[in-house]
Short mmCIF file of C-alpha atoms in Angstrom, two decimals:
data_model
loop_
_atom_site.label_atom_id
_atom_site.label_comp_id
_atom_site.label_asym_id
_atom_site.label_seq_id
_atom_site.Cartn_x
_atom_site.Cartn_y
_atom_site.Cartn_z
CA MET A 1 4.66 180.40 62.90
CA ALA A 2 2.22 177.89 60.51
CA ASP A 3 0.84 174.99 62.13
CA ALA A 4 2.54 171.81 61.08
CA LYS A 5 0.10 169.40 59.37
CA THR A 6 -2.15 167.43 61.17
CA PRO A 7 -0.68 163.59 61.67
CA ASP A 8 -2.48 161.33 59.44
CA LEU A 9 -3.65 158.35 62.13
CA SER A 10 -3.00 155.61 59.46
CA GLU A 11 0.60 156.82 58.64
CA ILE A 12 1.13 156.96 62.79
CA ALA A 13 -0.09 153.53 62.88
CA SER A 14 2.44 151.93 60.31
CA ILE A 15 5.14 153.89 62.22
CA LEU A 16 3.91 152.33 65.54
CA GLU A 17 3.78 148.78 63.68
CA GLY A 18 7.36 149.10 62.81
CA LEU A 19 8.46 150.34 66.16
CA GLU A 20 6.91 146.81 66.97
CA GLU A 21 9.22 144.85 65.17
CA THR A 22 11.96 146.96 66.06
CA ILE A 23 10.78 145.99 69.97
CA ILE A 24 10.77 142.32 69.02
CA GLN A 25 13.93 142.28 67.40
CA LYS A 26 15.63 143.84 70.62
CA LEU A 27 14.16 141.26 72.77
CA ILE A 28 15.04 138.71 70.40
CA ASP A 29 18.58 140.20 70.79
CA ARG A 30 18.32 139.83 74.41
CA VAL A 31 17.40 136.62 74.75
CA GLN A 32 20.38 135.04 73.34
CA PHE A 33 21.86 135.71 76.82
CA ARG A 34 20.41 134.09 79.84
CA LEU A 35 18.69 136.09 83.08
CA ASN A 36 21.95 136.67 84.56
CA ALA A 37 20.34 138.01 87.61
CA SER A 38 23.06 139.80 89.03
CA VAL A 39 23.02 142.26 86.09
CA TYR A 40 19.89 143.77 88.45
CA GLU A 41 21.20 143.73 91.69
CA PRO A 42 22.65 146.57 93.40
CA GLY A 43 26.36 146.61 94.21
CA ARG A 44 27.21 143.61 91.87
CA SER A 45 27.95 145.63 88.81
CA GLY A 46 31.72 145.13 89.14
CA PHE A 47 32.14 148.67 89.09
CA GLU A 48 34.41 150.57 91.93
CA ASN A 49 32.71 153.14 94.36
CA GLU A 50 29.50 151.98 92.52
CA PRO A 51 27.76 149.96 95.54
CA ASN A 52 24.44 151.46 94.90
CA SER A 53 23.97 150.89 91.08
CA SER A 54 23.49 147.65 89.24
CA LEU A 55 25.08 147.03 86.04
CA PHE A 56 21.83 147.55 84.27
CA TYR A 57 21.04 151.21 85.68
CA LEU A 58 24.91 152.32 85.10
CA ARG A 59 24.86 151.05 81.64
CA LEU A 60 21.28 153.08 81.21
CA ARG A 61 23.11 156.08 82.82
CA CYS A 62 26.08 155.83 80.42
CA GLN A 63 24.11 155.50 77.46
CA GLU A 64 21.52 158.16 78.14
CA GLU A 65 24.43 160.37 78.80
CA MET A 66 26.36 159.57 75.76
CA ASP A 67 22.51 160.29 74.13
CA SER A 68 21.98 163.49 75.26
CA LEU A 69 25.20 164.70 73.93
CA PHE A 70 24.02 163.66 70.64
CA GLY A 71 20.70 165.44 70.83
CA ARG A 72 18.53 162.12 71.20
CA PHE A 73 16.09 163.80 73.76
CA LYS A 74 15.18 166.62 71.69
CA VAL A 75 12.80 164.59 69.85
CA PRO A 76 9.30 163.97 71.40
CA GLU A 77 9.36 160.26 71.68
CA GLU A 78 12.86 159.96 72.81
CA ARG A 79 12.43 160.65 76.93
CA PRO A 80 14.99 159.67 79.44
CA TYR A 81 15.01 158.06 82.39
CA HIS A 82 17.73 160.10 84.13
CA LYS A 83 17.25 163.78 84.95
CA LYS A 84 20.05 165.85 84.92
CA LEU A 85 21.44 164.86 81.96
CA PRO A 86 24.60 166.81 80.02
CA PRO A 87 23.11 168.99 77.52
CA ALA A 88 23.41 168.51 73.57
CA ARG A 89 26.92 169.22 72.05
CA ARG A 90 25.53 168.91 68.94
CA SER A 91 23.38 171.98 67.16
CA TYR A 92 19.97 170.72 66.08
CA THR A 93 16.97 172.77 64.08
CA PRO A 94 13.83 170.64 64.97
CA GLY A 95 11.32 170.47 62.16
CA ASP A 96 8.24 171.95 62.26
CA SER A 97 6.29 169.83 64.90
CA PRO A 98 2.27 169.42 65.20
CA LEU A 99 2.64 168.92 68.93
CA LYS A 100 1.21 171.27 71.03
CA ILE A 101 3.01 171.16 74.55
CA ALA A 102 5.24 173.34 76.22
CA ASP A 103 7.61 170.53 77.44
CA TYR A 104 7.93 166.79 76.16
CA ASP A 105 8.58 165.69 79.51
CA LEU A 106 5.45 166.38 80.80
CA VAL A 107 4.80 162.88 79.06
CA ASN A 108 7.80 160.70 80.46
CA LEU A 109 6.93 157.45 81.16
CA THR A 110 10.32 156.01 81.10
CA PRO A 111 10.26 155.44 85.10
CA ARG A 112 7.47 152.93 84.65
CA VAL A 113 8.61 151.41 81.38
CA ILE A 114 11.81 150.38 82.74
CA ASP A 115 10.09 148.98 85.62
CA SER A 116 7.90 147.00 83.61
CA TYR A 117 10.55 145.86 81.47
CA LEU A 118 12.57 144.45 84.52
CA ASP A 119 9.50 142.43 85.62
CA LEU A 120 9.61 140.94 81.64
CA VAL A 121 13.09 139.99 81.49
CA PRO A 122 12.74 136.60 83.63
CA ARG A 123 9.54 135.79 81.77
CA ILE A 124 11.73 135.81 78.46
CA CYS A 125 14.95 134.50 79.54
CA ARG A 126 16.23 131.37 80.16
CA ASN A 127 17.03 131.37 84.05
CA GLY A 128 20.74 131.06 85.02
CA TYR A 129 24.38 132.42 84.28
CA ASP A 130 26.24 132.44 81.20
CA GLY A 131 28.64 135.16 82.14
CA HIS A 132 27.48 137.60 79.53
CA TYR A 133 26.69 140.53 82.02
CA GLY A 134 27.67 143.36 79.92
CA SER A 135 25.68 141.96 76.55
CA SER A 136 22.72 141.71 78.78
CA ALA A 137 22.73 145.01 80.13
CA GLU A 138 23.34 146.53 77.09
CA HIS A 139 20.62 144.58 75.12
CA ASP A 140 18.33 145.30 78.06
CA VAL A 141 19.00 148.95 77.84
CA TYR A 142 18.50 148.77 73.75
CA ALA A 143 15.27 147.20 74.41
CA ALA A 144 13.86 149.42 77.09
CA GLN A 145 14.62 152.01 74.93
CA ALA A 146 12.57 151.04 71.86
CA ILE A 147 9.80 150.01 74.30
CA ALA A 148 9.72 153.55 75.83
CA ARG A 149 10.04 155.09 72.05
CA ARG A 150 6.86 153.11 71.01
CA ILE A 151 4.77 154.25 73.99
CA HIS A 152 5.81 157.69 73.60
CA TYR A 153 5.49 157.88 70.09
CA GLY A 154 2.17 156.68 70.51
CA SER A 155 1.50 159.21 73.68
CA PHE A 156 2.03 162.18 71.90
CA TYR A 157 1.32 161.66 68.14
CA VAL A 158 -2.05 159.42 68.71
CA ALA A 159 -3.47 161.81 71.18
CA GLU A 160 -2.50 165.00 68.70
CA SER A 161 -4.06 163.40 65.70
CA LYS A 162 -7.40 162.22 67.89
CA TYR A 163 -7.58 165.53 69.34
CA ARG A 164 -7.98 167.45 65.78
CA ALA A 165 -10.61 164.90 64.80
CA ASP A 166 -12.75 166.02 67.59
CA PRO A 167 -11.37 169.36 69.17
CA LYS A 168 -14.67 170.55 70.69
CA HIS A 169 -15.56 167.01 72.41
CA TYR A 170 -11.80 166.52 73.65
CA ARG A 171 -11.37 170.55 74.85
CA GLU A 172 -14.31 170.07 76.72
CA MET A 173 -13.18 166.69 78.70
CA ILE A 174 -9.87 168.17 79.05
CA GLU A 175 -11.68 171.52 80.71
CA ALA A 176 -13.83 169.17 83.00
CA GLU A 177 -10.41 167.21 84.00
CA ASP A 178 -12.85 164.23 82.50
CA ARG A 179 -9.48 162.04 82.29
CA GLN A 180 -11.93 158.87 82.32
CA GLY A 181 -13.83 160.21 79.53
CA ILE A 182 -10.72 160.65 77.61
CA MET A 183 -9.63 157.28 77.98
CA LEU A 184 -12.92 156.08 76.97
CA ALA A 185 -12.99 158.49 73.86
CA LEU A 186 -9.25 156.92 72.97
CA THR A 187 -9.71 153.24 73.52
CA ARG A 188 -10.51 151.00 70.60
CA PRO A 189 -10.61 147.67 71.98
CA GLU A 190 -10.94 146.03 68.60
CA VAL A 191 -7.57 147.62 67.34
CA GLU A 192 -6.15 146.86 70.70
CA LEU A 193 -6.94 143.38 70.16
CA LYS A 194 -6.08 142.76 66.65
CA ILE A 195 -2.78 144.40 67.46
CA ILE A 196 -1.84 141.89 70.44
CA ARG A 197 -2.62 139.21 67.95
CA ARG A 198 -0.16 140.54 65.43
CA VAL A 199 2.53 140.80 68.00
CA ALA A 200 2.58 136.93 68.93
CA GLU A 201 2.17 136.46 65.16
CA LYS A 202 5.19 138.41 64.58
CA VAL A 203 7.61 136.97 66.86
CA GLU A 204 6.87 133.70 65.22
CA LYS A 205 7.55 135.08 61.86
CA LEU A 206 10.50 137.31 62.69
CA GLN A 207 12.27 133.73 64.21
CA ASP A 208 11.28 131.89 60.93
CA THR A 209 14.89 132.45 59.43
CA GLY A 210 14.21 129.61 56.99
CA SER A 211 17.01 127.25 58.51
CA THR A 212 17.04 125.36 61.66
CA ARG A 213 16.68 127.51 64.76
CA ILE A 214 19.82 128.31 65.55
CA ARG A 215 19.01 131.16 68.12
CA THR A 216 17.37 131.18 71.29
CA PRO A 217 13.48 131.75 70.55
CA LEU A 218 11.64 134.42 72.19
CA PRO A 219 8.37 133.08 73.23
CA PRO A 220 5.38 134.91 71.74
CA GLU A 221 2.96 134.93 74.66
CA PRO A 222 5.04 137.11 77.26
CA VAL A 223 5.63 139.75 74.54
CA SER A 224 1.75 140.02 73.36
CA GLU A 225 0.83 139.83 77.01
CA PHE A 226 3.27 142.68 77.69
CA TYR A 227 1.75 144.49 74.92
CA ARG A 228 -1.79 143.81 76.24
CA ASP A 229 -0.54 144.78 80.17
CA VAL A 230 2.01 147.39 79.84
CA ILE A 231 2.86 149.21 76.16
CA MET A 232 -1.17 149.85 75.35
CA PRO A 233 -2.06 150.67 78.84
CA LEU A 234 0.85 153.26 79.22
CA THR A 235 0.31 154.32 75.75
CA LYS A 236 -3.42 155.60 76.51
CA GLU A 237 -2.12 156.91 79.91
CA GLY A 238 0.49 159.27 77.73
CA GLU A 239 -2.19 160.03 75.60
CA VAL A 240 -4.34 161.38 78.39
CA LEU A 241 -1.27 162.95 80.24
CA TYR A 242 -0.89 164.85 76.57
CA LEU A 243 -4.34 166.13 76.24
CA MET A 244 -4.39 167.48 79.78
CA ASN A 245 -1.24 169.26 79.24
CA ARG A 246 -1.73 170.31 75.63
CA ARG A 247 -2.00 173.96 74.97
CA ARG A 248 -5.09 175.87 74.39
CA ASP A 249 -3.89 178.67 72.61
CA GLU A 250 -2.55 177.31 69.55
CA MET A 251 -5.66 175.24 68.90
CA PRO A 252 -6.35 174.81 65.50
CA LEU A 253 -9.78 173.99 64.21
CA THR A 254 -9.00 172.90 60.98
CA ARG A 255 -6.38 171.28 59.15
CA MET B 1 46.73 126.17 83.72
CA ALA B 2 44.41 123.29 81.73
CA ASP B 3 43.92 124.10 77.99
CA ALA B 4 40.21 125.13 77.32
CA LYS B 5 38.61 122.16 75.37
CA THR B 6 38.94 122.38 71.77
CA PRO B 7 36.09 124.76 69.94
CA ASP B 8 33.99 122.76 68.18
CA LEU B 9 33.38 123.70 64.36
CA SER B 10 29.81 123.08 64.21
CA GLU B 11 29.20 125.00 67.35
CA ILE B 12 31.00 127.97 65.82
CA ALA B 13 29.28 127.92 62.64
CA SER B 14 26.27 128.15 64.60
CA ILE B 15 27.30 131.10 66.53
CA LEU B 16 28.63 132.67 63.26
CA GLU B 17 24.98 132.17 61.46
CA GLY B 18 23.35 133.91 64.66
CA LEU B 19 25.57 136.65 64.25
CA GLU B 20 24.46 136.68 60.66
CA GLU B 21 21.06 137.32 61.85
CA THR B 22 22.13 139.77 64.20
CA ILE B 23 23.90 141.87 61.20
CA ILE B 24 20.83 141.54 58.99
CA GLN B 25 18.75 142.78 61.83
CA LYS B 26 20.84 146.13 62.32
CA LEU B 27 21.33 146.59 58.62
CA ILE B 28 17.04 146.63 58.57
CA ASP B 29 17.44 149.22 61.39
CA ARG B 30 20.05 151.14 59.55
CA VAL B 31 17.80 151.36 56.09
CA GLN B 32 14.69 152.54 58.00
CA PHE B 33 16.53 156.06 57.25
CA ARG B 34 17.73 157.60 54.30
CA LEU B 35 21.55 157.97 53.42
CA ASN B 36 21.92 161.47 55.13
CA ALA B 37 25.34 161.68 53.37
CA SER B 38 26.47 164.54 55.69
CA VAL B 39 26.74 162.07 58.37
CA TYR B 40 29.97 160.67 56.85
CA GLU B 41 31.31 164.19 56.25
CA PRO B 42 34.06 165.81 58.52
CA GLY B 43 33.02 169.06 60.41
CA ARG B 44 29.24 168.45 59.58
CA SER B 45 28.52 166.74 63.06
CA GLY B 46 26.59 170.04 64.47
CA PHE B 47 29.40 169.21 67.13
CA GLU B 48 31.16 172.30 68.49
CA ASN B 49 35.11 171.97 68.16
CA GLU B 50 35.21 169.07 66.18
CA PRO B 51 36.30 170.49 62.71
CA ASN B 52 37.63 167.09 61.76
CA SER B 53 35.35 164.63 62.44
CA SER B 54 31.94 163.46 60.90
CA LEU B 55 28.74 162.58 63.41
CA PHE B 56 29.49 159.11 62.32
CA TYR B 57 33.24 158.81 63.90
CA LEU B 58 32.21 160.95 66.78
CA ARG B 59 29.48 158.44 67.64
CA LEU B 60 31.71 155.52 67.32
CA ARG B 61 34.15 157.05 69.57
CA CYS B 62 31.55 157.75 72.42
CA GLN B 63 30.44 154.39 71.86
CA GLU B 64 33.54 152.87 72.07
CA GLU B 65 34.51 154.91 75.03
CA MET B 66 31.45 153.80 76.69
CA ASP B 67 31.96 150.03 75.92
CA SER B 68 35.44 149.97 76.92
CA LEU B 69 34.56 151.33 80.53
CA PHE B 70 32.10 148.34 80.70
CA GLY B 71 34.90 145.87 79.72
CA ARG B 72 33.58 145.07 76.17
CA PHE B 73 37.28 144.70 74.63
CA LYS B 74 38.37 142.17 77.10
CA VAL B 75 36.20 139.64 74.79
CA PRO B 76 38.10 138.44 71.67
CA GLU B 77 35.80 139.30 69.16
CA GLU B 78 35.22 142.38 70.41
CA ARG B 79 38.21 144.66 68.58
CA PRO B 80 37.87 148.51 68.89
CA TYR B 81 38.40 151.03 66.40
CA HIS B 82 39.94 153.55 68.47
CA LYS B 83 43.05 153.11 70.44
CA LYS B 84 43.81 154.66 73.59
CA LEU B 85 40.15 153.81 74.87
CA PRO B 86 39.76 154.70 78.51
CA PRO B 87 40.44 151.51 80.77
CA ALA B 88 37.52 149.24 81.94
CA ARG B 89 35.84 150.22 85.05
CA ARG B 90 34.37 147.12 85.59
CA SER B 91 36.42 143.87 87.28
CA TYR B 92 36.25 141.00 85.20
CA THR B 93 37.28 137.69 85.13
CA PRO B 94 37.42 135.84 81.81
CA GLY B 95 37.00 132.23 81.48
CA ASP B 96 39.25 129.40 80.29
CA SER B 97 39.83 130.65 76.79
CA PRO B 98 40.76 128.14 73.95
CA LEU B 99 42.73 130.87 71.82
CA LYS B 100 46.84 130.95 71.88
CA ILE B 101 47.58 134.37 71.26
CA ALA B 102 49.56 137.10 73.47
CA ASP B 103 47.34 140.25 72.48
CA TYR B 104 44.10 139.95 70.92
CA ASP B 105 44.59 143.03 68.92
CA LEU B 106 47.33 141.36 66.88
CA VAL B 107 44.08 140.66 65.04
CA ASN B 108 42.22 143.82 64.88
CA LEU B 109 40.56 144.37 61.25
CA THR B 110 37.82 147.13 62.54
CA PRO B 111 39.27 149.82 60.53
CA ARG B 112 38.95 148.01 57.21
CA VAL B 113 35.47 146.87 58.31
CA ILE B 114 34.53 150.39 59.16
CA ASP B 115 35.91 151.61 55.62
CA SER B 116 34.12 148.67 53.97
CA TYR B 117 30.99 149.00 55.78
CA LEU B 118 30.90 152.67 54.66
CA ASP B 119 31.04 151.81 51.20
CA LEU B 120 28.18 149.87 51.98
CA VAL B 121 25.75 152.24 53.13
CA PRO B 122 24.80 153.93 49.88
CA ARG B 123 24.03 150.82 48.49
CA ILE B 124 21.26 149.37 50.83
CA CYS B 125 20.02 153.09 52.02
CA ARG B 126 17.70 155.23 50.04
CA ASN B 127 19.20 158.43 48.67
CA GLY B 128 18.62 162.00 50.47
CA TYR B 129 18.00 163.14 53.91
CA ASP B 130 15.59 162.97 56.27
CA GLY B 131 16.78 164.59 59.08
CA HIS B 132 17.53 161.48 61.10
CA TYR B 133 21.23 162.26 61.65
CA GLY B 134 21.62 160.86 64.77
CA SER B 135 19.83 157.91 64.47
CA SER B 136 21.41 156.82 61.21
CA ALA B 137 25.09 157.36 63.10
CA GLU B 138 23.70 155.17 65.80
CA HIS B 139 22.45 152.45 63.94
CA ASP B 140 25.45 152.43 61.80
CA VAL B 141 27.80 151.96 64.72
CA TYR B 142 25.59 149.37 65.90
CA ALA B 143 25.53 147.56 62.66
CA ALA B 144 29.51 147.81 62.06
CA GLN B 145 30.19 146.49 65.82
CA ALA B 146 28.01 143.59 64.64
CA ILE B 147 29.84 142.88 61.41
CA ALA B 148 33.28 143.50 63.37
CA ARG B 149 32.15 141.02 65.77
CA ARG B 150 31.25 138.17 63.00
CA ILE B 151 34.93 138.82 61.21
CA HIS B 152 36.49 138.21 64.49
CA TYR B 153 34.49 135.51 65.92
CA GLY B 154 35.58 133.54 62.73
CA SER B 155 38.92 134.83 62.47
CA PHE B 156 39.82 133.56 66.15
CA TYR B 157 37.71 130.17 66.75
CA VAL B 158 37.44 128.95 63.05
CA ALA B 159 41.39 129.29 62.99
CA GLU B 160 42.00 127.70 66.49
CA SER B 161 39.57 124.92 65.64
CA LYS B 162 41.32 124.19 61.99
CA TYR B 163 44.52 124.35 63.54
CA ARG B 164 43.78 121.98 66.20
CA ALA B 165 42.57 119.45 63.81
CA ASP B 166 45.82 119.43 61.99
CA PRO B 167 48.14 121.15 64.04
CA LYS B 168 51.41 119.39 62.04
CA HIS B 169 50.39 120.59 59.00
CA TYR B 170 49.57 124.32 60.34
CA ARG B 171 52.88 124.36 62.27
CA GLU B 172 55.01 123.98 59.30
CA MET B 173 53.21 126.40 57.18
CA ILE B 174 53.50 129.04 60.06
CA GLU B 175 57.18 128.36 60.50
CA ALA B 176 57.79 128.69 56.69
CA GLU B 177 55.56 132.17 56.70
CA ASP B 178 53.42 130.30 53.99
CA ARG B 179 50.41 132.88 54.22
CA GLN B 180 48.96 131.44 50.84
CA GLY B 181 49.17 128.09 51.74
CA ILE B 182 47.19 128.41 55.12
CA MET B 183 44.68 130.64 53.14
CA LEU B 184 44.28 127.92 50.59
CA ALA B 185 43.80 125.65 53.62
CA LEU B 186 41.27 127.65 55.54
CA THR B 187 39.23 128.23 52.18
CA ARG B 188 36.06 125.80 51.58
CA PRO B 189 34.21 127.58 48.44
CA GLU B 190 31.29 125.28 48.82
CA VAL B 191 30.54 126.41 52.05
CA GLU B 192 31.42 130.29 51.20
CA LEU B 193 28.63 129.64 48.40
CA LYS B 194 26.36 128.12 50.50
CA ILE B 195 26.61 131.11 53.34
CA ILE B 196 26.31 133.74 50.52
CA ARG B 197 22.95 131.93 49.21
CA ARG B 198 21.94 131.73 52.64
CA VAL B 199 22.36 135.38 53.53
CA ALA B 200 20.34 136.68 50.53
CA GLU B 201 17.31 134.05 51.57
CA LYS B 202 17.56 135.33 55.40
CA VAL B 203 16.97 139.31 54.33
CA GLU B 204 14.01 138.24 52.63
CA LYS B 205 12.80 135.98 55.36
CA LEU B 206 13.52 138.29 58.26
CA GLN B 207 11.70 141.03 56.48
CA ASP B 208 8.38 139.05 55.35
CA THR B 209 6.65 139.53 58.69
CA GLY B 210 3.00 138.46 57.53
CA SER B 211 1.70 141.70 57.33
CA THR B 212 2.10 144.63 54.38
CA ARG B 213 5.42 145.60 54.29
CA ILE B 214 5.19 148.85 56.63
CA ARG B 215 9.03 149.23 56.74
CA THR B 216 11.86 150.11 54.22
CA PRO B 217 13.00 146.96 52.82
CA LEU B 218 16.71 146.29 53.13
CA PRO B 219 17.59 144.77 49.44
CA PRO B 220 19.47 141.01 49.56
CA GLU B 221 21.81 141.52 46.89
CA PRO B 222 24.07 144.09 48.38
CA VAL B 223 24.06 142.00 51.63
CA SER B 224 25.31 138.82 50.23
CA GLU B 225 27.54 140.45 47.91
CA PHE B 226 28.91 142.08 51.30
CA TYR B 227 29.37 138.74 52.62
CA ARG B 228 31.31 137.48 49.74
CA ASP B 229 33.33 140.74 49.18
CA VAL B 230 34.00 141.80 52.54
CA ILE B 231 33.09 139.32 55.63
CA MET B 232 34.38 135.94 54.11
CA PRO B 233 37.80 137.58 52.81
CA LEU B 234 38.35 139.51 55.90
CA THR B 235 37.07 136.83 58.11
CA LYS B 236 39.99 134.79 56.11
CA GLU B 237 42.61 137.30 56.51
CA GLY B 238 42.19 137.47 60.16
CA GLU B 239 42.11 133.64 60.64
CA VAL B 240 45.73 134.12 58.76
CA LEU B 241 46.64 137.08 61.21
CA TYR B 242 45.89 134.53 64.04
CA LEU B 243 47.52 131.65 63.00
CA MET B 244 50.81 133.59 62.17
CA ASN B 245 50.54 134.94 66.10
CA ARG B 246 49.54 132.08 67.26
CA ARG B 247 51.64 130.97 70.27
CA ARG B 248 54.08 128.07 69.67
CA ASP B 249 54.57 126.92 73.08
CA GLU B 250 51.18 126.51 74.37
CA MET B 251 50.46 124.05 71.30
CA PRO B 252 47.98 121.05 72.34
CA LEU B 253 48.45 117.88 69.82
CA THR B 254 45.82 115.86 71.10
CA ARG B 255 42.32 117.12 72.40
#
């Protein structure tokens, strides 16, 4: 089988920037509702026979079961939180992938994405209750999925692209299990700083609709901090994981 | 039971304006993918044993089944496309509603919303195929749900608010089954024109993110035309439907 072409780093950056806008939009949707803290408390979902789960986790499970039937998790950057999901009912022929990994779930950071997302919610939502529990959980799931997609997309494609730009160096570090060295090679502080700033600006821009502000505003700071403290570190961890699990045998040395 | 307070028209207008932004965002999400016309063709869903349905309608059914379990359709403005959905598994105590109608599904325009939405898709998406069939169908469902929510929210709450502002006049027209007279009383061309213009501006504003445009743009014209030709006429039809089915016995004459 021919190798799919090397993923282009500037194209990947564009896609990541698009996903950034999606994340911001999903968070704007979520903050239209109050925190509604009971959404996250086990046994308070309103569902019978679900004493151990919260409305949020029940919604996430149902969403992932549906998504699994439709084949979502065949896409590398779509990694599920739950294991044992029903198999896809849709036949699906994936295109050539440039990725070299035996199982996409070797890079599945979704459980940590969800934990971090749940820490973010009280920092962006107004306190209290408004009764919109179902809508809150629904938008939580969409936001968490968008964040996980961003992190996994970066993990897979940025790592593969950087590997191909300098395969000898990365292969040496992988063989030596030099995770720190890989992390260092992957880190570009000036790019990270640029992204963090851009995110804060975009949160403002995307809410400046030209008329009086009629929706509850999403504060920019917690979002750019979430990028700095969660999205970017987890993406790099995912890149290291990807590289440590990258298949050796199909290593292309040229494009 | 005490009457819930009269819905305030300016508050309703704010909520409708918020839903407008949601609709635009969902359409922006959708146009990131190509038209992918096979998504709408029966028998081409990739699902076995589903020769008569398209991927779009299968996704819509699964989404509505899940939403129904979570109690979405107990909310007036959330009207489903499908009948015979599973009952809610969540216990839910609705707050006082100002609405005076025996069954919210007496005002259910969702089938026509879906038809009109499917006519809009080829006008906003780039032609051709990109393989993202599942994502296209998913975002179609979210967009169509957001549009249906806007139309039904307006149908119920604008109509009730206008009725309460002039109950005698509306009651006479309802008794006389004077649908045309009701439609005329509900129509404010200058407000409609303002909304149509605002929608076009907002489509631009919401896509002006301060950096180079990296996402596929949503064209403003088809969206404002969709407001003019579909959303506003259907909302008014829904208002007439609501008023024709409004319960007489609980008619409040004062606030």
